[in-house]
Amino acid sequence: MQAVAAQLDGVNLFLFLCLCWAIWWCGNGKLMQGKCLEPLILVSRQRLVCNLHHTGLLPPPPIGSIKINFDGATFRQGQEVGAGVIGRDGNGAVLAWLSRRYDRVGNAEIAKALAAREAIRLALRRGWRSIIIEGDCASLIRKLQVSDPDFSQIGTVVMDIRMLASSFCSCSFQFVKRACNAAAHYLAQILFG
């Protein structure tokens, strides 16, 4: 994957990751439900998803800001978890990405919270000062947007993310639909084959 990333610019890497995610999604549908989309339908569907990025439905961050998408995925009934993170500049160029694996974590909400924390940590390591963190878990994004105490199962991770977020000149959290989070979703699953 790193060899592919090194050869593609940001837009083409995004398109490649969208297509990889579509192939995974189709294979998962075949495995779990015994059915898969026809190849032409699959490609058409992914063209639509990827066109969101180019038509402005997936707007770039403001000049000087970095947009970081995150996602988490569970495997083996939550016994294994993957976190995927991808950071892009205002031109859509991929600046950094990561995939991380955790064992014995629990559930999808915890997986997504850990991925959000990885997004913040990546931004700190890279020295980015103005960031927009995007994810497709509405309940987690709501928790990150407020300062209320969180006593839920992910409360300690949420508090950690909020604390790390205060290190930036600007840090906001935004909800995006799953279709707009395909690259991070793929990265969350890549370590599990």
mmCIF file of C-alpha atoms in Angstrom, residues 5-96:
data_model
loop_
_atom_site.group_PDB
_atom_site.id
_atom_site.type_symbol
_atom_site.label_atom_id
_atom_site.label_comp_id
_atom_site.label_asym_id
_atom_site.label_seq_id
_atom_site.Cartn_x
_atom_site.Cartn_y
_atom_site.Cartn_z
ATOM 1 C CA ALA A 5 0.647 5.792 -2.096
ATOM 2 C CA ALA A 6 4.125 6.980 -3.073
ATOM 3 C CA GLN A 7 3.270 6.832 -6.794
ATOM 4 C CA LEU A 8 -0.137 8.538 -6.740
ATOM 5 C CA ASP A 9 -1.088 12.144 -6.152
ATOM 6 C CA GLY A 10 -3.789 12.972 -3.621
ATOM 7 C CA VAL A 11 -6.771 12.787 -5.957
ATOM 8 C CA ASN A 12 -5.703 9.512 -7.574
ATOM 9 C CA LEU A 13 -4.876 7.965 -4.199
ATOM 10 C CA PHE A 14 -8.356 8.930 -3.041
ATOM 11 C CA LEU A 15 -9.892 7.301 -6.131
ATOM 12 C CA PHE A 16 -7.753 4.180 -5.648
ATOM 13 C CA LEU A 17 -8.821 3.884 -2.002
ATOM 14 C CA CYS A 18 -12.474 4.361 -2.990
ATOM 15 C CA LEU A 19 -12.206 1.531 -5.493
ATOM 16 C CA CYS A 20 -10.432 -0.739 -2.985
ATOM 17 C CA TRP A 21 -13.163 -0.037 -0.457
ATOM 18 C CA ALA A 22 -15.833 -0.861 -3.059
ATOM 19 C CA ILE A 23 -14.185 -4.182 -3.850
ATOM 20 C CA TRP A 24 -13.942 -4.993 -0.138
ATOM 21 C CA TRP A 25 -17.591 -3.979 0.377
ATOM 22 C CA CYS A 26 -18.703 -6.220 -2.484
ATOM 23 C CA GLY A 27 -16.660 -9.164 -1.184
ATOM 24 C CA ASN A 28 -18.077 -8.664 2.292
ATOM 25 C CA GLY A 29 -21.608 -8.652 0.858
ATOM 26 C CA LYS A 30 -20.891 -11.907 -0.949
ATOM 27 C CA LEU A 31 -19.475 -13.497 2.200
ATOM 28 C CA MET A 32 -22.174 -12.303 4.616
ATOM 29 C CA GLN A 33 -25.285 -12.207 2.434
ATOM 30 C CA GLY A 34 -24.375 -14.423 -0.491
ATOM 31 C CA LYS A 35 -24.772 -11.622 -3.018
ATOM 32 C CA CYS A 36 -22.599 -9.019 -4.661
ATOM 33 C CA LEU A 37 -23.184 -6.123 -7.018
ATOM 34 C CA GLU A 38 -22.504 -6.632 -10.692
ATOM 35 C CA PRO A 39 -19.067 -5.179 -11.575
ATOM 36 C CA LEU A 40 -20.524 -2.376 -13.733
ATOM 37 C CA ILE A 41 -22.924 -1.342 -10.967
ATOM 38 C CA LEU A 42 -20.090 -1.461 -8.444
ATOM 39 C CA VAL A 43 -17.886 0.798 -10.577
ATOM 40 C CA SER A 44 -20.782 3.202 -11.260
ATOM 41 C CA ARG A 45 -21.581 3.406 -7.559
ATOM 42 C CA GLN A 46 -17.978 4.191 -6.693
ATOM 43 C CA ARG A 47 -17.729 6.808 -9.440
ATOM 44 C CA LEU A 48 -20.675 8.546 -7.809
ATOM 45 C CA VAL A 49 -19.050 8.370 -4.366
ATOM 46 C CA CYS A 50 -15.708 9.609 -5.671
ATOM 47 C CA ASN A 51 -17.359 12.391 -7.658
ATOM 48 C CA LEU A 52 -18.621 13.831 -4.363
ATOM 49 C CA HIS A 53 -15.048 14.884 -3.766
ATOM 50 C CA HIS A 54 -14.684 16.619 -7.122
ATOM 51 C CA THR A 55 -18.098 18.312 -7.330
ATOM 52 C CA GLY A 56 -17.780 20.220 -4.088
ATOM 53 C CA LEU A 57 -20.138 18.015 -2.103
ATOM 54 C CA LEU A 58 -17.018 17.049 -0.204
ATOM 55 C CA PRO A 59 -15.536 20.535 0.131
ATOM 56 C CA PRO A 60 -11.833 21.016 0.769
ATOM 57 C CA PRO A 61 -10.766 22.599 4.039
ATOM 58 C CA PRO A 62 -10.140 26.342 4.170
ATOM 59 C CA ILE A 63 -6.694 27.510 3.066
ATOM 60 C CA GLY A 64 -4.190 26.724 5.797
ATOM 61 C CA SER A 65 -6.307 23.975 7.357
ATOM 62 C CA ILE A 66 -5.941 20.221 7.096
ATOM 63 C CA LYS A 67 -8.941 17.908 6.861
ATOM 64 C CA ILE A 68 -8.448 14.578 8.626
ATOM 65 C CA ASN A 69 -10.907 11.723 8.149
ATOM 66 C CA PHE A 70 -10.992 8.808 10.563
ATOM 67 C CA ASP A 71 -12.850 5.524 10.874
ATOM 68 C CA GLY A 72 -12.766 2.399 12.989
ATOM 69 C CA ALA A 73 -13.786 -1.151 12.134
ATOM 70 C CA THR A 74 -14.297 -4.272 14.225
ATOM 71 C CA PHE A 75 -13.418 -7.868 13.416
ATOM 72 C CA ARG A 76 -14.103 -11.191 15.132
ATOM 73 C CA GLN A 77 -17.025 -9.842 17.189
ATOM 74 C CA GLY A 78 -15.031 -6.849 18.399
ATOM 75 C CA GLN A 79 -12.000 -8.835 19.511
ATOM 76 C CA GLU A 80 -9.866 -7.019 16.947
ATOM 77 C CA VAL A 81 -10.212 -3.416 15.859
ATOM 78 C CA GLY A 82 -8.713 -1.369 13.055
ATOM 79 C CA ALA A 83 -8.303 2.409 12.952
ATOM 80 C CA GLY A 84 -7.820 4.315 9.702
ATOM 81 C CA VAL A 85 -6.841 7.976 9.331
ATOM 82 C CA ILE A 86 -6.104 10.109 6.261
ATOM 83 C CA GLY A 87 -5.124 13.796 6.170
ATOM 84 C CA ARG A 88 -5.575 16.040 3.110
ATOM 85 C CA ASP A 89 -4.822 19.648 2.299
ATOM 86 C CA GLY A 90 -7.082 22.134 0.502
ATOM 87 C CA ASN A 91 -6.107 20.704 -2.895
ATOM 88 C CA GLY A 92 -7.083 17.170 -1.907
ATOM 89 C CA ALA A 93 -3.454 16.056 -1.718
ATOM 90 C CA VAL A 94 -2.889 13.280 0.806
ATOM 91 C CA LEU A 95 -0.385 14.530 3.371
ATOM 92 C CA ALA A 96 -0.380 11.500 5.657
#
